[in-house]
Amino acid sequence: MIIQWKWLFEKVLTRFAGIMLFGFLFVKDLEDKELINHEKIHVRQFLEISLVAGLVFGTVAWFISLWFLLGIPVAFYIWYGIEFLIRLIKYRDREKSYKKISFEHEAYDKEDDFTYLQNRRFWRFWKYI
Ligand SMILES: [Zn+2]
């Protein structure tokens, strides 16, 4: 689902033009096809991470506590944040660290390839780590 929300990007997330939250896309401009492709790549990454996290957290939840199931939808964002911090320590540059996060690196690299998601292999972001 793609939602155009100009106010969000003009008043709150002023440095961004789009964001993927839990599989939903919020964009400043529905006509920006590269941005939408970029965010769709993040949706695929999110679903892949959630699938693997589901196996891990689901198993842990079965034996310990159902609370671990809450880790499934946030696993992508935890990975994203940890990778950003590691790269920030390495590069000491926020913009460079952001662009080098494997999820962003793949999305920026392939955002202009509109058939990319049709042929993309599972966990392809791993190539960008
Ligand atoms: Zn991105």
CSV table of N, CA and C and ligand atoms in Angstrom, one decimal:
chain,number,residue,atom,x,y,z
A,1,MET,N,0.8,-1.2,0.0
A,1,MET,CA,0.0,0.0,0.0
A,1,MET,C,0.9,1.2,0.0
A,2,ILE,N,0.6,2.1,-0.9
A,2,ILE,CA,1.4,3.4,-1.0
A,2,ILE,C,0.5,4.6,-0.7
A,3,ILE,N,1.0,5.4,0.3
A,3,ILE,CA,0.2,6.5,0.7
A,3,ILE,C,1.0,7.8,0.5
A,4,GLN,N,0.4,8.7,-0.2
A,4,GLN,CA,1.0,10.0,-0.4
A,4,GLN,C,0.7,10.9,0.8
A,5,TRP,N,1.7,11.5,1.4
A,5,TRP,CA,1.5,12.3,2.6
A,5,TRP,C,2.5,13.4,2.6
A,6,LYS,N,2.2,14.4,1.8
A,6,LYS,CA,3.1,15.6,1.6
A,6,LYS,C,3.4,16.3,3.0
A,7,TRP,N,2.4,16.5,3.8
A,7,TRP,CA,2.6,17.2,5.1
A,7,TRP,C,3.7,16.5,5.9
A,8,LEU,N,3.7,15.2,6.0
A,8,LEU,CA,4.7,14.4,6.7
A,8,LEU,C,6.1,14.8,6.3
A,9,PHE,N,6.3,14.9,5.0
A,9,PHE,CA,7.7,15.2,4.5
A,9,PHE,C,8.0,16.7,4.4
A,10,GLU,N,7.0,17.5,4.4
A,10,GLU,CA,7.2,19.0,4.4
A,10,GLU,C,7.4,19.6,5.8
A,11,LYS,N,6.8,18.9,6.8
A,11,LYS,CA,6.8,19.5,8.1
A,11,LYS,C,7.6,18.6,9.2
A,12,VAL,N,7.6,17.3,9.0
A,12,VAL,CA,8.3,16.5,10.0
A,12,VAL,C,9.6,15.8,9.5
A,13,LEU,N,9.4,15.0,8.5
A,13,LEU,CA,10.6,14.3,7.9
A,13,LEU,C,11.1,15.1,6.7
A,14,THR,N,11.6,16.3,7.0
A,14,THR,CA,11.9,17.2,5.9
A,14,THR,C,13.1,16.8,5.1
A,15,ARG,N,14.0,16.0,5.6
A,15,ARG,CA,15.1,15.5,4.9
A,15,ARG,C,14.9,14.3,4.0
A,16,PHE,N,13.6,13.8,4.1
A,16,PHE,CA,13.3,12.6,3.3
A,16,PHE,C,12.1,12.8,2.4
A,17,ALA,N,12.0,11.9,1.4
A,17,ALA,CA,10.9,12.0,0.4
A,17,ALA,C,10.0,10.8,0.5
A,18,GLY,N,10.4,9.8,1.3
A,18,GLY,CA,9.6,8.6,1.5
A,18,GLY,C,10.1,7.7,2.6
A,19,ILE,N,9.3,6.9,3.1
A,19,ILE,CA,9.6,6.0,4.2
A,19,ILE,C,8.8,4.7,4.2
A,20,MET,N,9.4,3.6,4.5
A,20,MET,CA,8.7,2.3,4.6
A,20,MET,C,8.5,2.0,6.1
A,21,LEU,N,7.3,1.8,6.5
A,21,LEU,CA,7.0,1.5,7.9
A,21,LEU,C,6.1,0.2,7.9
A,22,PHE,N,6.7,-0.9,8.4
A,22,PHE,CA,6.0,-2.1,8.5
A,22,PHE,C,5.3,-2.6,7.3
A,23,GLY,N,6.0,-2.4,6.1
A,23,GLY,CA,5.4,-2.8,4.8
A,23,GLY,C,4.6,-1.7,4.1
A,24,PHE,N,4.2,-0.7,4.8
A,24,PHE,CA,3.5,0.4,4.2
A,24,PHE,C,4.4,1.5,3.7
A,25,LEU,N,4.1,2.0,2.5
A,25,LEU,CA,5.0,3.1,1.9
A,25,LEU,C,4.3,4.4,2.1
A,26,PHE,N,5.1,5.4,2.6
A,26,PHE,CA,4.6,6.8,2.7
A,26,PHE,C,5.6,7.6,1.9
A,27,VAL,N,5.0,8.3,0.9
A,27,VAL,CA,5.8,9.1,0.0
A,27,VAL,C,5.3,10.5,-0.1
A,28,LYS,N,6.3,11.4,-0.5
A,28,LYS,CA,5.9,12.8,-0.7
A,28,LYS,C,5.2,13.0,-2.0
A,29,ASP,N,5.6,12.2,-3.1
A,29,ASP,CA,5.1,12.4,-4.4
A,29,ASP,C,4.9,11.0,-5.1
A,30,LEU,N,3.6,10.7,-5.4
A,30,LEU,CA,3.3,9.5,-6.0
A,30,LEU,C,3.9,9.3,-7.4
A,31,GLU,N,4.3,10.4,-8.0
A,31,GLU,CA,4.8,10.4,-9.4
A,31,GLU,C,6.3,10.0,-9.4
A,32,ASP,N,6.9,10.0,-8.2
A,32,ASP,CA,8.4,9.7,-8.1
A,32,ASP,C,8.6,8.2,-8.2
A,33,LYS,N,8.7,7.7,-9.4
A,33,LYS,CA,8.8,6.2,-9.6
A,33,LYS,C,10.0,5.6,-9.0
A,34,GLU,N,11.1,6.3,-9.1
A,34,GLU,CA,12.4,5.7,-8.5
A,34,GLU,C,12.3,5.6,-7.0
A,35,LEU,N,11.7,6.7,-6.4
A,35,LEU,CA,11.5,6.6,-4.9
A,35,LEU,C,10.6,5.5,-4.5
A,36,ILE,N,9.5,5.3,-5.3
A,36,ILE,CA,8.6,4.2,-4.9
A,36,ILE,C,9.3,2.8,-5.1
A,37,ASN,N,10.1,2.7,-6.2
A,37,ASN,CA,10.8,1.5,-6.4
A,37,ASN,C,11.8,1.2,-5.3
A,38,HIS,N,12.5,2.3,-4.8
A,38,HIS,CA,13.4,2.3,-3.7
A,38,HIS,C,12.7,1.7,-2.5
A,39,GLU,N,11.5,2.3,-2.2
A,39,GLU,CA,10.8,1.9,-1.0
A,39,GLU,C,10.2,0.5,-1.1
A,40,LYS,N,9.9,0.1,-2.3
A,40,LYS,CA,9.4,-1.3,-2.5
A,40,LYS,C,10.5,-2.3,-2.3
A,41,ILE,N,11.7,-2.0,-2.6
A,41,ILE,CA,12.9,-2.8,-2.3
A,41,ILE,C,13.0,-3.0,-0.8
A,42,HIS,N,12.7,-1.9,0.0
A,42,HIS,CA,12.7,-2.0,1.4
A,42,HIS,C,11.6,-2.9,1.9
A,43,VAL,N,10.5,-2.9,1.3
A,43,VAL,CA,9.4,-3.8,1.7
A,43,VAL,C,9.8,-5.2,1.5
A,44,ARG,N,10.5,-5.5,0.4
A,44,ARG,CA,10.9,-6.9,0.2
A,44,ARG,C,11.9,-7.3,1.3
A,45,GLN,N,12.9,-6.4,1.6
A,45,GLN,CA,13.9,-6.6,2.6
A,45,GLN,C,13.2,-6.9,4.0
A,46,PHE,N,12.2,-6.0,4.3
A,46,PHE,CA,11.5,-6.1,5.5
A,46,PHE,C,10.8,-7.4,5.7
A,47,LEU,N,10.1,-7.9,4.6
A,47,LEU,CA,9.4,-9.2,4.6
A,47,LEU,C,10.4,-10.3,4.8
A,48,GLU,N,11.6,-10.3,4.1
A,48,GLU,CA,12.6,-11.3,4.3
A,48,GLU,C,13.1,-11.4,5.7
A,49,ILE,N,13.5,-10.2,6.2
A,49,ILE,CA,14.0,-10.2,7.6
A,49,ILE,C,12.9,-10.7,8.6
A,50,SER,N,11.7,-10.3,8.3
A,50,SER,CA,10.6,-10.7,9.2
A,50,SER,C,10.3,-12.2,9.2
A,51,LEU,N,10.5,-12.8,8.0
A,51,LEU,CA,10.3,-14.2,7.8
A,51,LEU,C,11.3,-15.0,8.7
A,52,VAL,N,12.6,-14.6,8.6
A,52,VAL,CA,13.7,-15.3,9.3
A,52,VAL,C,13.5,-15.0,10.8
A,53,ALA,N,13.2,-13.7,11.1
A,53,ALA,CA,12.9,-13.3,12.5
A,53,ALA,C,11.8,-14.1,13.1
A,54,GLY,N,10.8,-14.4,12.3
A,54,GLY,CA,9.6,-15.2,12.7
A,54,GLY,C,10.0,-16.6,13.1
A,55,LEU,N,10.9,-17.2,12.3
A,55,LEU,CA,11.4,-18.5,12.7
A,55,LEU,C,12.2,-18.5,14.0
A,56,VAL,N,13.0,-17.5,14.1
A,56,VAL,CA,13.9,-17.4,15.3
A,56,VAL,C,13.0,-17.0,16.6
A,57,PHE,N,12.3,-15.9,16.5
A,57,PHE,CA,11.5,-15.4,17.6
A,57,PHE,C,10.4,-16.4,17.9
A,58,GLY,N,9.8,-17.0,16.8
A,58,GLY,CA,8.7,-17.9,17.0
A,58,GLY,C,9.1,-19.1,17.8
A,59,THR,N,10.3,-19.6,17.5
A,59,THR,CA,10.9,-20.7,18.3
A,59,THR,C,11.1,-20.4,19.7
A,60,VAL,N,11.8,-19.2,19.9
A,60,VAL,CA,12.0,-18.7,21.3
A,60,VAL,C,10.7,-18.5,22.0
A,61,ALA,N,9.7,-17.9,21.4
A,61,ALA,CA,8.4,-17.7,22.0
A,61,ALA,C,7.8,-19.0,22.4
A,62,TRP,N,7.9,-20.0,21.6
A,62,TRP,CA,7.3,-21.3,21.9
A,62,TRP,C,7.8,-21.9,23.2
A,63,PHE,N,9.1,-21.7,23.5
A,63,PHE,CA,9.8,-22.3,24.7
A,63,PHE,C,9.8,-21.3,25.9
A,64,ILE,N,9.8,-20.0,25.6
A,64,ILE,CA,10.0,-19.1,26.8
A,64,ILE,C,8.8,-18.2,27.0
A,65,SER,N,8.5,-17.3,26.1
A,65,SER,CA,7.4,-16.4,26.3
A,65,SER,C,6.9,-15.9,24.9
A,66,LEU,N,5.6,-15.7,24.9
A,66,LEU,CA,5.0,-15.1,23.6
A,66,LEU,C,5.4,-13.7,23.4
A,67,TRP,N,5.9,-13.0,24.4
A,67,TRP,CA,6.4,-11.7,24.2
A,67,TRP,C,7.5,-11.5,23.2
A,68,PHE,N,8.2,-12.6,22.9
A,68,PHE,CA,9.3,-12.6,21.9
A,68,PHE,C,8.7,-12.4,20.5
A,69,LEU,N,7.4,-12.7,20.3
A,69,LEU,CA,6.8,-12.5,19.0
A,69,LEU,C,6.8,-11.0,18.6
A,70,LEU,N,6.9,-10.1,19.6
A,70,LEU,CA,6.9,-8.7,19.3
A,70,LEU,C,8.2,-8.3,18.6
A,71,GLY,N,9.2,-9.2,18.7
A,71,GLY,CA,10.5,-8.9,18.0
A,71,GLY,C,10.4,-9.1,16.5
A,72,ILE,N,9.4,-9.8,16.0
A,72,ILE,CA,9.3,-10.1,14.5
A,72,ILE,C,9.2,-8.8,13.7
A,73,PRO,N,8.2,-7.9,14.0
A,73,PRO,CA,8.0,-6.8,13.1
A,73,PRO,C,9.1,-5.7,13.3
A,74,VAL,N,9.9,-5.7,14.4
A,74,VAL,CA,10.9,-4.7,14.6
A,74,VAL,C,12.3,-5.2,14.3
A,75,ALA,N,12.4,-6.5,13.9
A,75,ALA,CA,13.8,-7.0,13.6
A,75,ALA,C,14.5,-6.2,12.5
A,76,PHE,N,13.7,-5.9,11.5
A,76,PHE,CA,14.3,-5.1,10.4
A,76,PHE,C,14.9,-3.8,10.9
A,77,TYR,N,14.2,-3.1,11.7
A,77,TYR,CA,14.6,-1.8,12.2
A,77,TYR,C,15.7,-1.9,13.2
A,78,ILE,N,15.8,-3.0,14.0
A,78,ILE,CA,16.9,-3.2,14.9
A,78,ILE,C,18.2,-3.4,14.1
A,79,TRP,N,18.1,-4.3,13.1
A,79,TRP,CA,19.2,-4.6,12.2
A,79,TRP,C,19.7,-3.3,11.6
A,80,TYR,N,18.7,-2.5,11.0
A,80,TYR,CA,19.0,-1.2,10.4
A,80,TYR,C,19.8,-0.3,11.3
A,81,GLY,N,19.3,-0.2,12.5
A,81,GLY,CA,19.9,0.7,13.5
A,81,GLY,C,21.3,0.3,13.9
A,82,ILE,N,21.4,-1.0,14.2
A,82,ILE,CA,22.7,-1.5,14.6
A,82,ILE,C,23.7,-1.3,13.4
A,83,GLU,N,23.3,-1.6,12.2
A,83,GLU,CA,24.2,-1.5,11.1
A,83,GLU,C,24.6,0.0,10.9
A,84,PHE,N,23.7,0.9,11.1
A,84,PHE,CA,24.0,2.3,11.0
A,84,PHE,C,25.0,2.7,12.0
A,85,LEU,N,24.8,2.3,13.3
A,85,LEU,CA,25.7,2.7,14.3
A,85,LEU,C,27.2,2.1,14.1
A,86,ILE,N,27.2,0.9,13.6
A,86,ILE,CA,28.5,0.3,13.3
A,86,ILE,C,29.2,1.1,12.2
A,87,ARG,N,28.5,1.5,11.2
A,87,ARG,CA,29.1,2.2,10.1
A,87,ARG,C,29.4,3.7,10.5
A,88,LEU,N,28.6,4.2,11.4
A,88,LEU,CA,28.9,5.6,12.0
A,88,LEU,C,30.2,5.6,12.7
A,89,ILE,N,30.5,4.5,13.5
A,89,ILE,CA,31.7,4.4,14.2
A,89,ILE,C,32.9,4.3,13.2
A,90,LYS,N,32.6,3.5,12.1
A,90,LYS,CA,33.7,3.3,11.1
A,90,LYS,C,33.9,4.6,10.3
A,91,TYR,N,32.9,5.3,9.8
A,91,TYR,CA,33.1,6.4,8.9
A,91,TYR,C,33.0,7.8,9.5
A,92,ARG,N,32.4,7.9,10.7
A,92,ARG,CA,32.2,9.1,11.4
A,92,ARG,C,31.5,10.2,10.5
A,93,ASP,N,30.6,9.7,9.7
A,93,ASP,CA,29.8,10.6,8.8
A,93,ASP,C,28.4,10.0,8.6
A,94,ARG,N,27.4,10.8,9.1
A,94,ARG,CA,26.0,10.3,9.1
A,94,ARG,C,25.5,9.9,7.7
A,95,GLU,N,25.7,10.8,6.7
A,95,GLU,CA,25.2,10.6,5.4
A,95,GLU,C,25.9,9.3,4.7
A,96,LYS,N,27.2,9.2,4.9
A,96,LYS,CA,27.9,8.1,4.3
A,96,LYS,C,27.4,6.8,5.0
A,97,SER,N,27.3,6.8,6.3
A,97,SER,CA,26.9,5.7,7.1
A,97,SER,C,25.5,5.2,6.7
A,98,TYR,N,24.6,6.2,6.5
A,98,TYR,CA,23.2,5.9,6.1
A,98,TYR,C,23.2,5.2,4.7
A,99,LYS,N,23.9,5.8,3.8
A,99,LYS,CA,24.0,5.2,2.4
A,99,LYS,C,24.7,3.8,2.3
A,100,LYS,N,25.5,3.5,3.3
A,100,LYS,CA,26.2,2.3,3.3
A,100,LYS,C,25.5,1.1,4.1
A,101,ILE,N,24.4,1.5,4.7
A,101,ILE,CA,23.6,0.4,5.3
A,101,ILE,C,23.2,-0.5,4.2
A,102,SER,N,23.4,-1.8,4.4
A,102,SER,CA,23.1,-2.8,3.3
A,102,SER,C,21.8,-2.6,2.6
A,103,PHE,N,20.7,-2.3,3.4
A,103,PHE,CA,19.4,-2.1,2.9
A,103,PHE,C,19.3,-0.9,2.0
A,104,GLU,N,19.9,0.2,2.4
A,104,GLU,CA,19.9,1.4,1.6
A,104,GLU,C,20.8,1.3,0.4
A,105,HIS,N,22.0,0.6,0.6
A,105,HIS,CA,22.9,0.5,-0.5
A,105,HIS,C,22.3,-0.3,-1.6
A,106,GLU,N,21.6,-1.4,-1.3
A,106,GLU,CA,20.9,-2.1,-2.4
A,106,GLU,C,19.8,-1.3,-3.0
A,107,ALA,N,19.0,-0.6,-2.2
A,107,ALA,CA,17.8,0.2,-2.7
A,107,ALA,C,18.3,1.3,-3.6
A,108,TYR,N,19.4,2.0,-3.2
A,108,TYR,CA,19.9,3.1,-4.0
A,108,TYR,C,20.5,2.6,-5.3
A,109,ASP,N,21.2,1.4,-5.2
A,109,ASP,CA,21.8,0.8,-6.3
A,109,ASP,C,20.8,0.4,-7.4
A,110,LYS,N,19.7,-0.1,-6.9
A,110,LYS,CA,18.7,-0.7,-7.9
A,110,LYS,C,17.4,0.1,-8.0
A,111,GLU,N,17.3,1.3,-7.5
A,111,GLU,CA,16.0,2.0,-7.5
A,111,GLU,C,15.6,2.4,-8.9
A,112,ASP,N,16.6,2.5,-9.9
A,112,ASP,CA,16.2,2.8,-11.2
A,112,ASP,C,16.0,1.6,-12.1
A,113,ASP,N,16.1,0.4,-11.5
A,113,ASP,CA,15.9,-0.8,-12.3
A,113,ASP,C,14.5,-1.3,-11.9
A,114,PHE,N,13.5,-1.0,-12.8
A,114,PHE,CA,12.1,-1.3,-12.5
A,114,PHE,C,11.7,-2.7,-12.6
A,115,THR,N,12.6,-3.6,-13.1
A,115,THR,CA,12.3,-5.0,-13.1
A,115,THR,C,13.1,-5.8,-12.1
A,116,TYR,N,13.9,-5.1,-11.3
A,116,TYR,CA,14.8,-5.7,-10.3
A,116,TYR,C,14.0,-6.6,-9.3
A,117,LEU,N,12.9,-6.2,-8.8
A,117,LEU,CA,12.2,-7.0,-7.8
A,117,LEU,C,11.6,-8.3,-8.4
A,118,GLN,N,11.4,-8.3,-9.7
A,118,GLN,CA,10.9,-9.5,-10.4
A,118,GLN,C,11.9,-10.6,-10.4
A,119,ASN,N,13.2,-10.3,-10.4
A,119,ASN,CA,14.3,-11.3,-10.5
A,119,ASN,C,15.2,-11.3,-9.3
A,120,ARG,N,14.9,-10.5,-8.3
A,120,ARG,CA,15.8,-10.4,-7.2
A,120,ARG,C,15.8,-11.7,-6.4
A,121,ARG,N,17.0,-12.2,-6.0
A,121,ARG,CA,17.1,-13.4,-5.2
A,121,ARG,C,16.9,-13.1,-3.7
A,122,PHE,N,16.5,-14.1,-2.9
A,122,PHE,CA,16.2,-14.0,-1.5
A,122,PHE,C,17.4,-13.4,-0.8
A,123,TRP,N,17.2,-12.5,0.1
A,123,TRP,CA,18.3,-11.9,1.0
A,123,TRP,C,19.4,-11.3,0.1
A,124,ARG,N,19.1,-10.7,-1.0
A,124,ARG,CA,20.1,-10.1,-1.9
A,124,ARG,C,20.8,-8.9,-1.2
A,125,PHE,N,20.2,-8.3,-0.2
A,125,PHE,CA,20.9,-7.2,0.5
A,125,PHE,C,22.2,-7.6,1.1
A,126,TRP,N,22.3,-8.9,1.3
A,126,TRP,CA,23.5,-9.5,2.0
A,126,TRP,C,24.7,-9.2,1.1
A,127,LYS,N,24.6,-9.1,-0.2
A,127,LYS,CA,25.7,-8.8,-1.1
A,127,LYS,C,26.2,-7.4,-0.8
A,128,TYR,N,25.4,-6.5,-0.2
A,128,TYR,CA,25.8,-5.2,0.1
A,128,TYR,C,26.4,-4.9,1.4
A,129,ILE,N,26.6,-6.0,2.2
A,129,ILE,CA,27.1,-5.8,3.6
A,129,ILE,C,28.6,-5.6,3.5
B,1,ZN,ZN,15.9,3.8,1.7
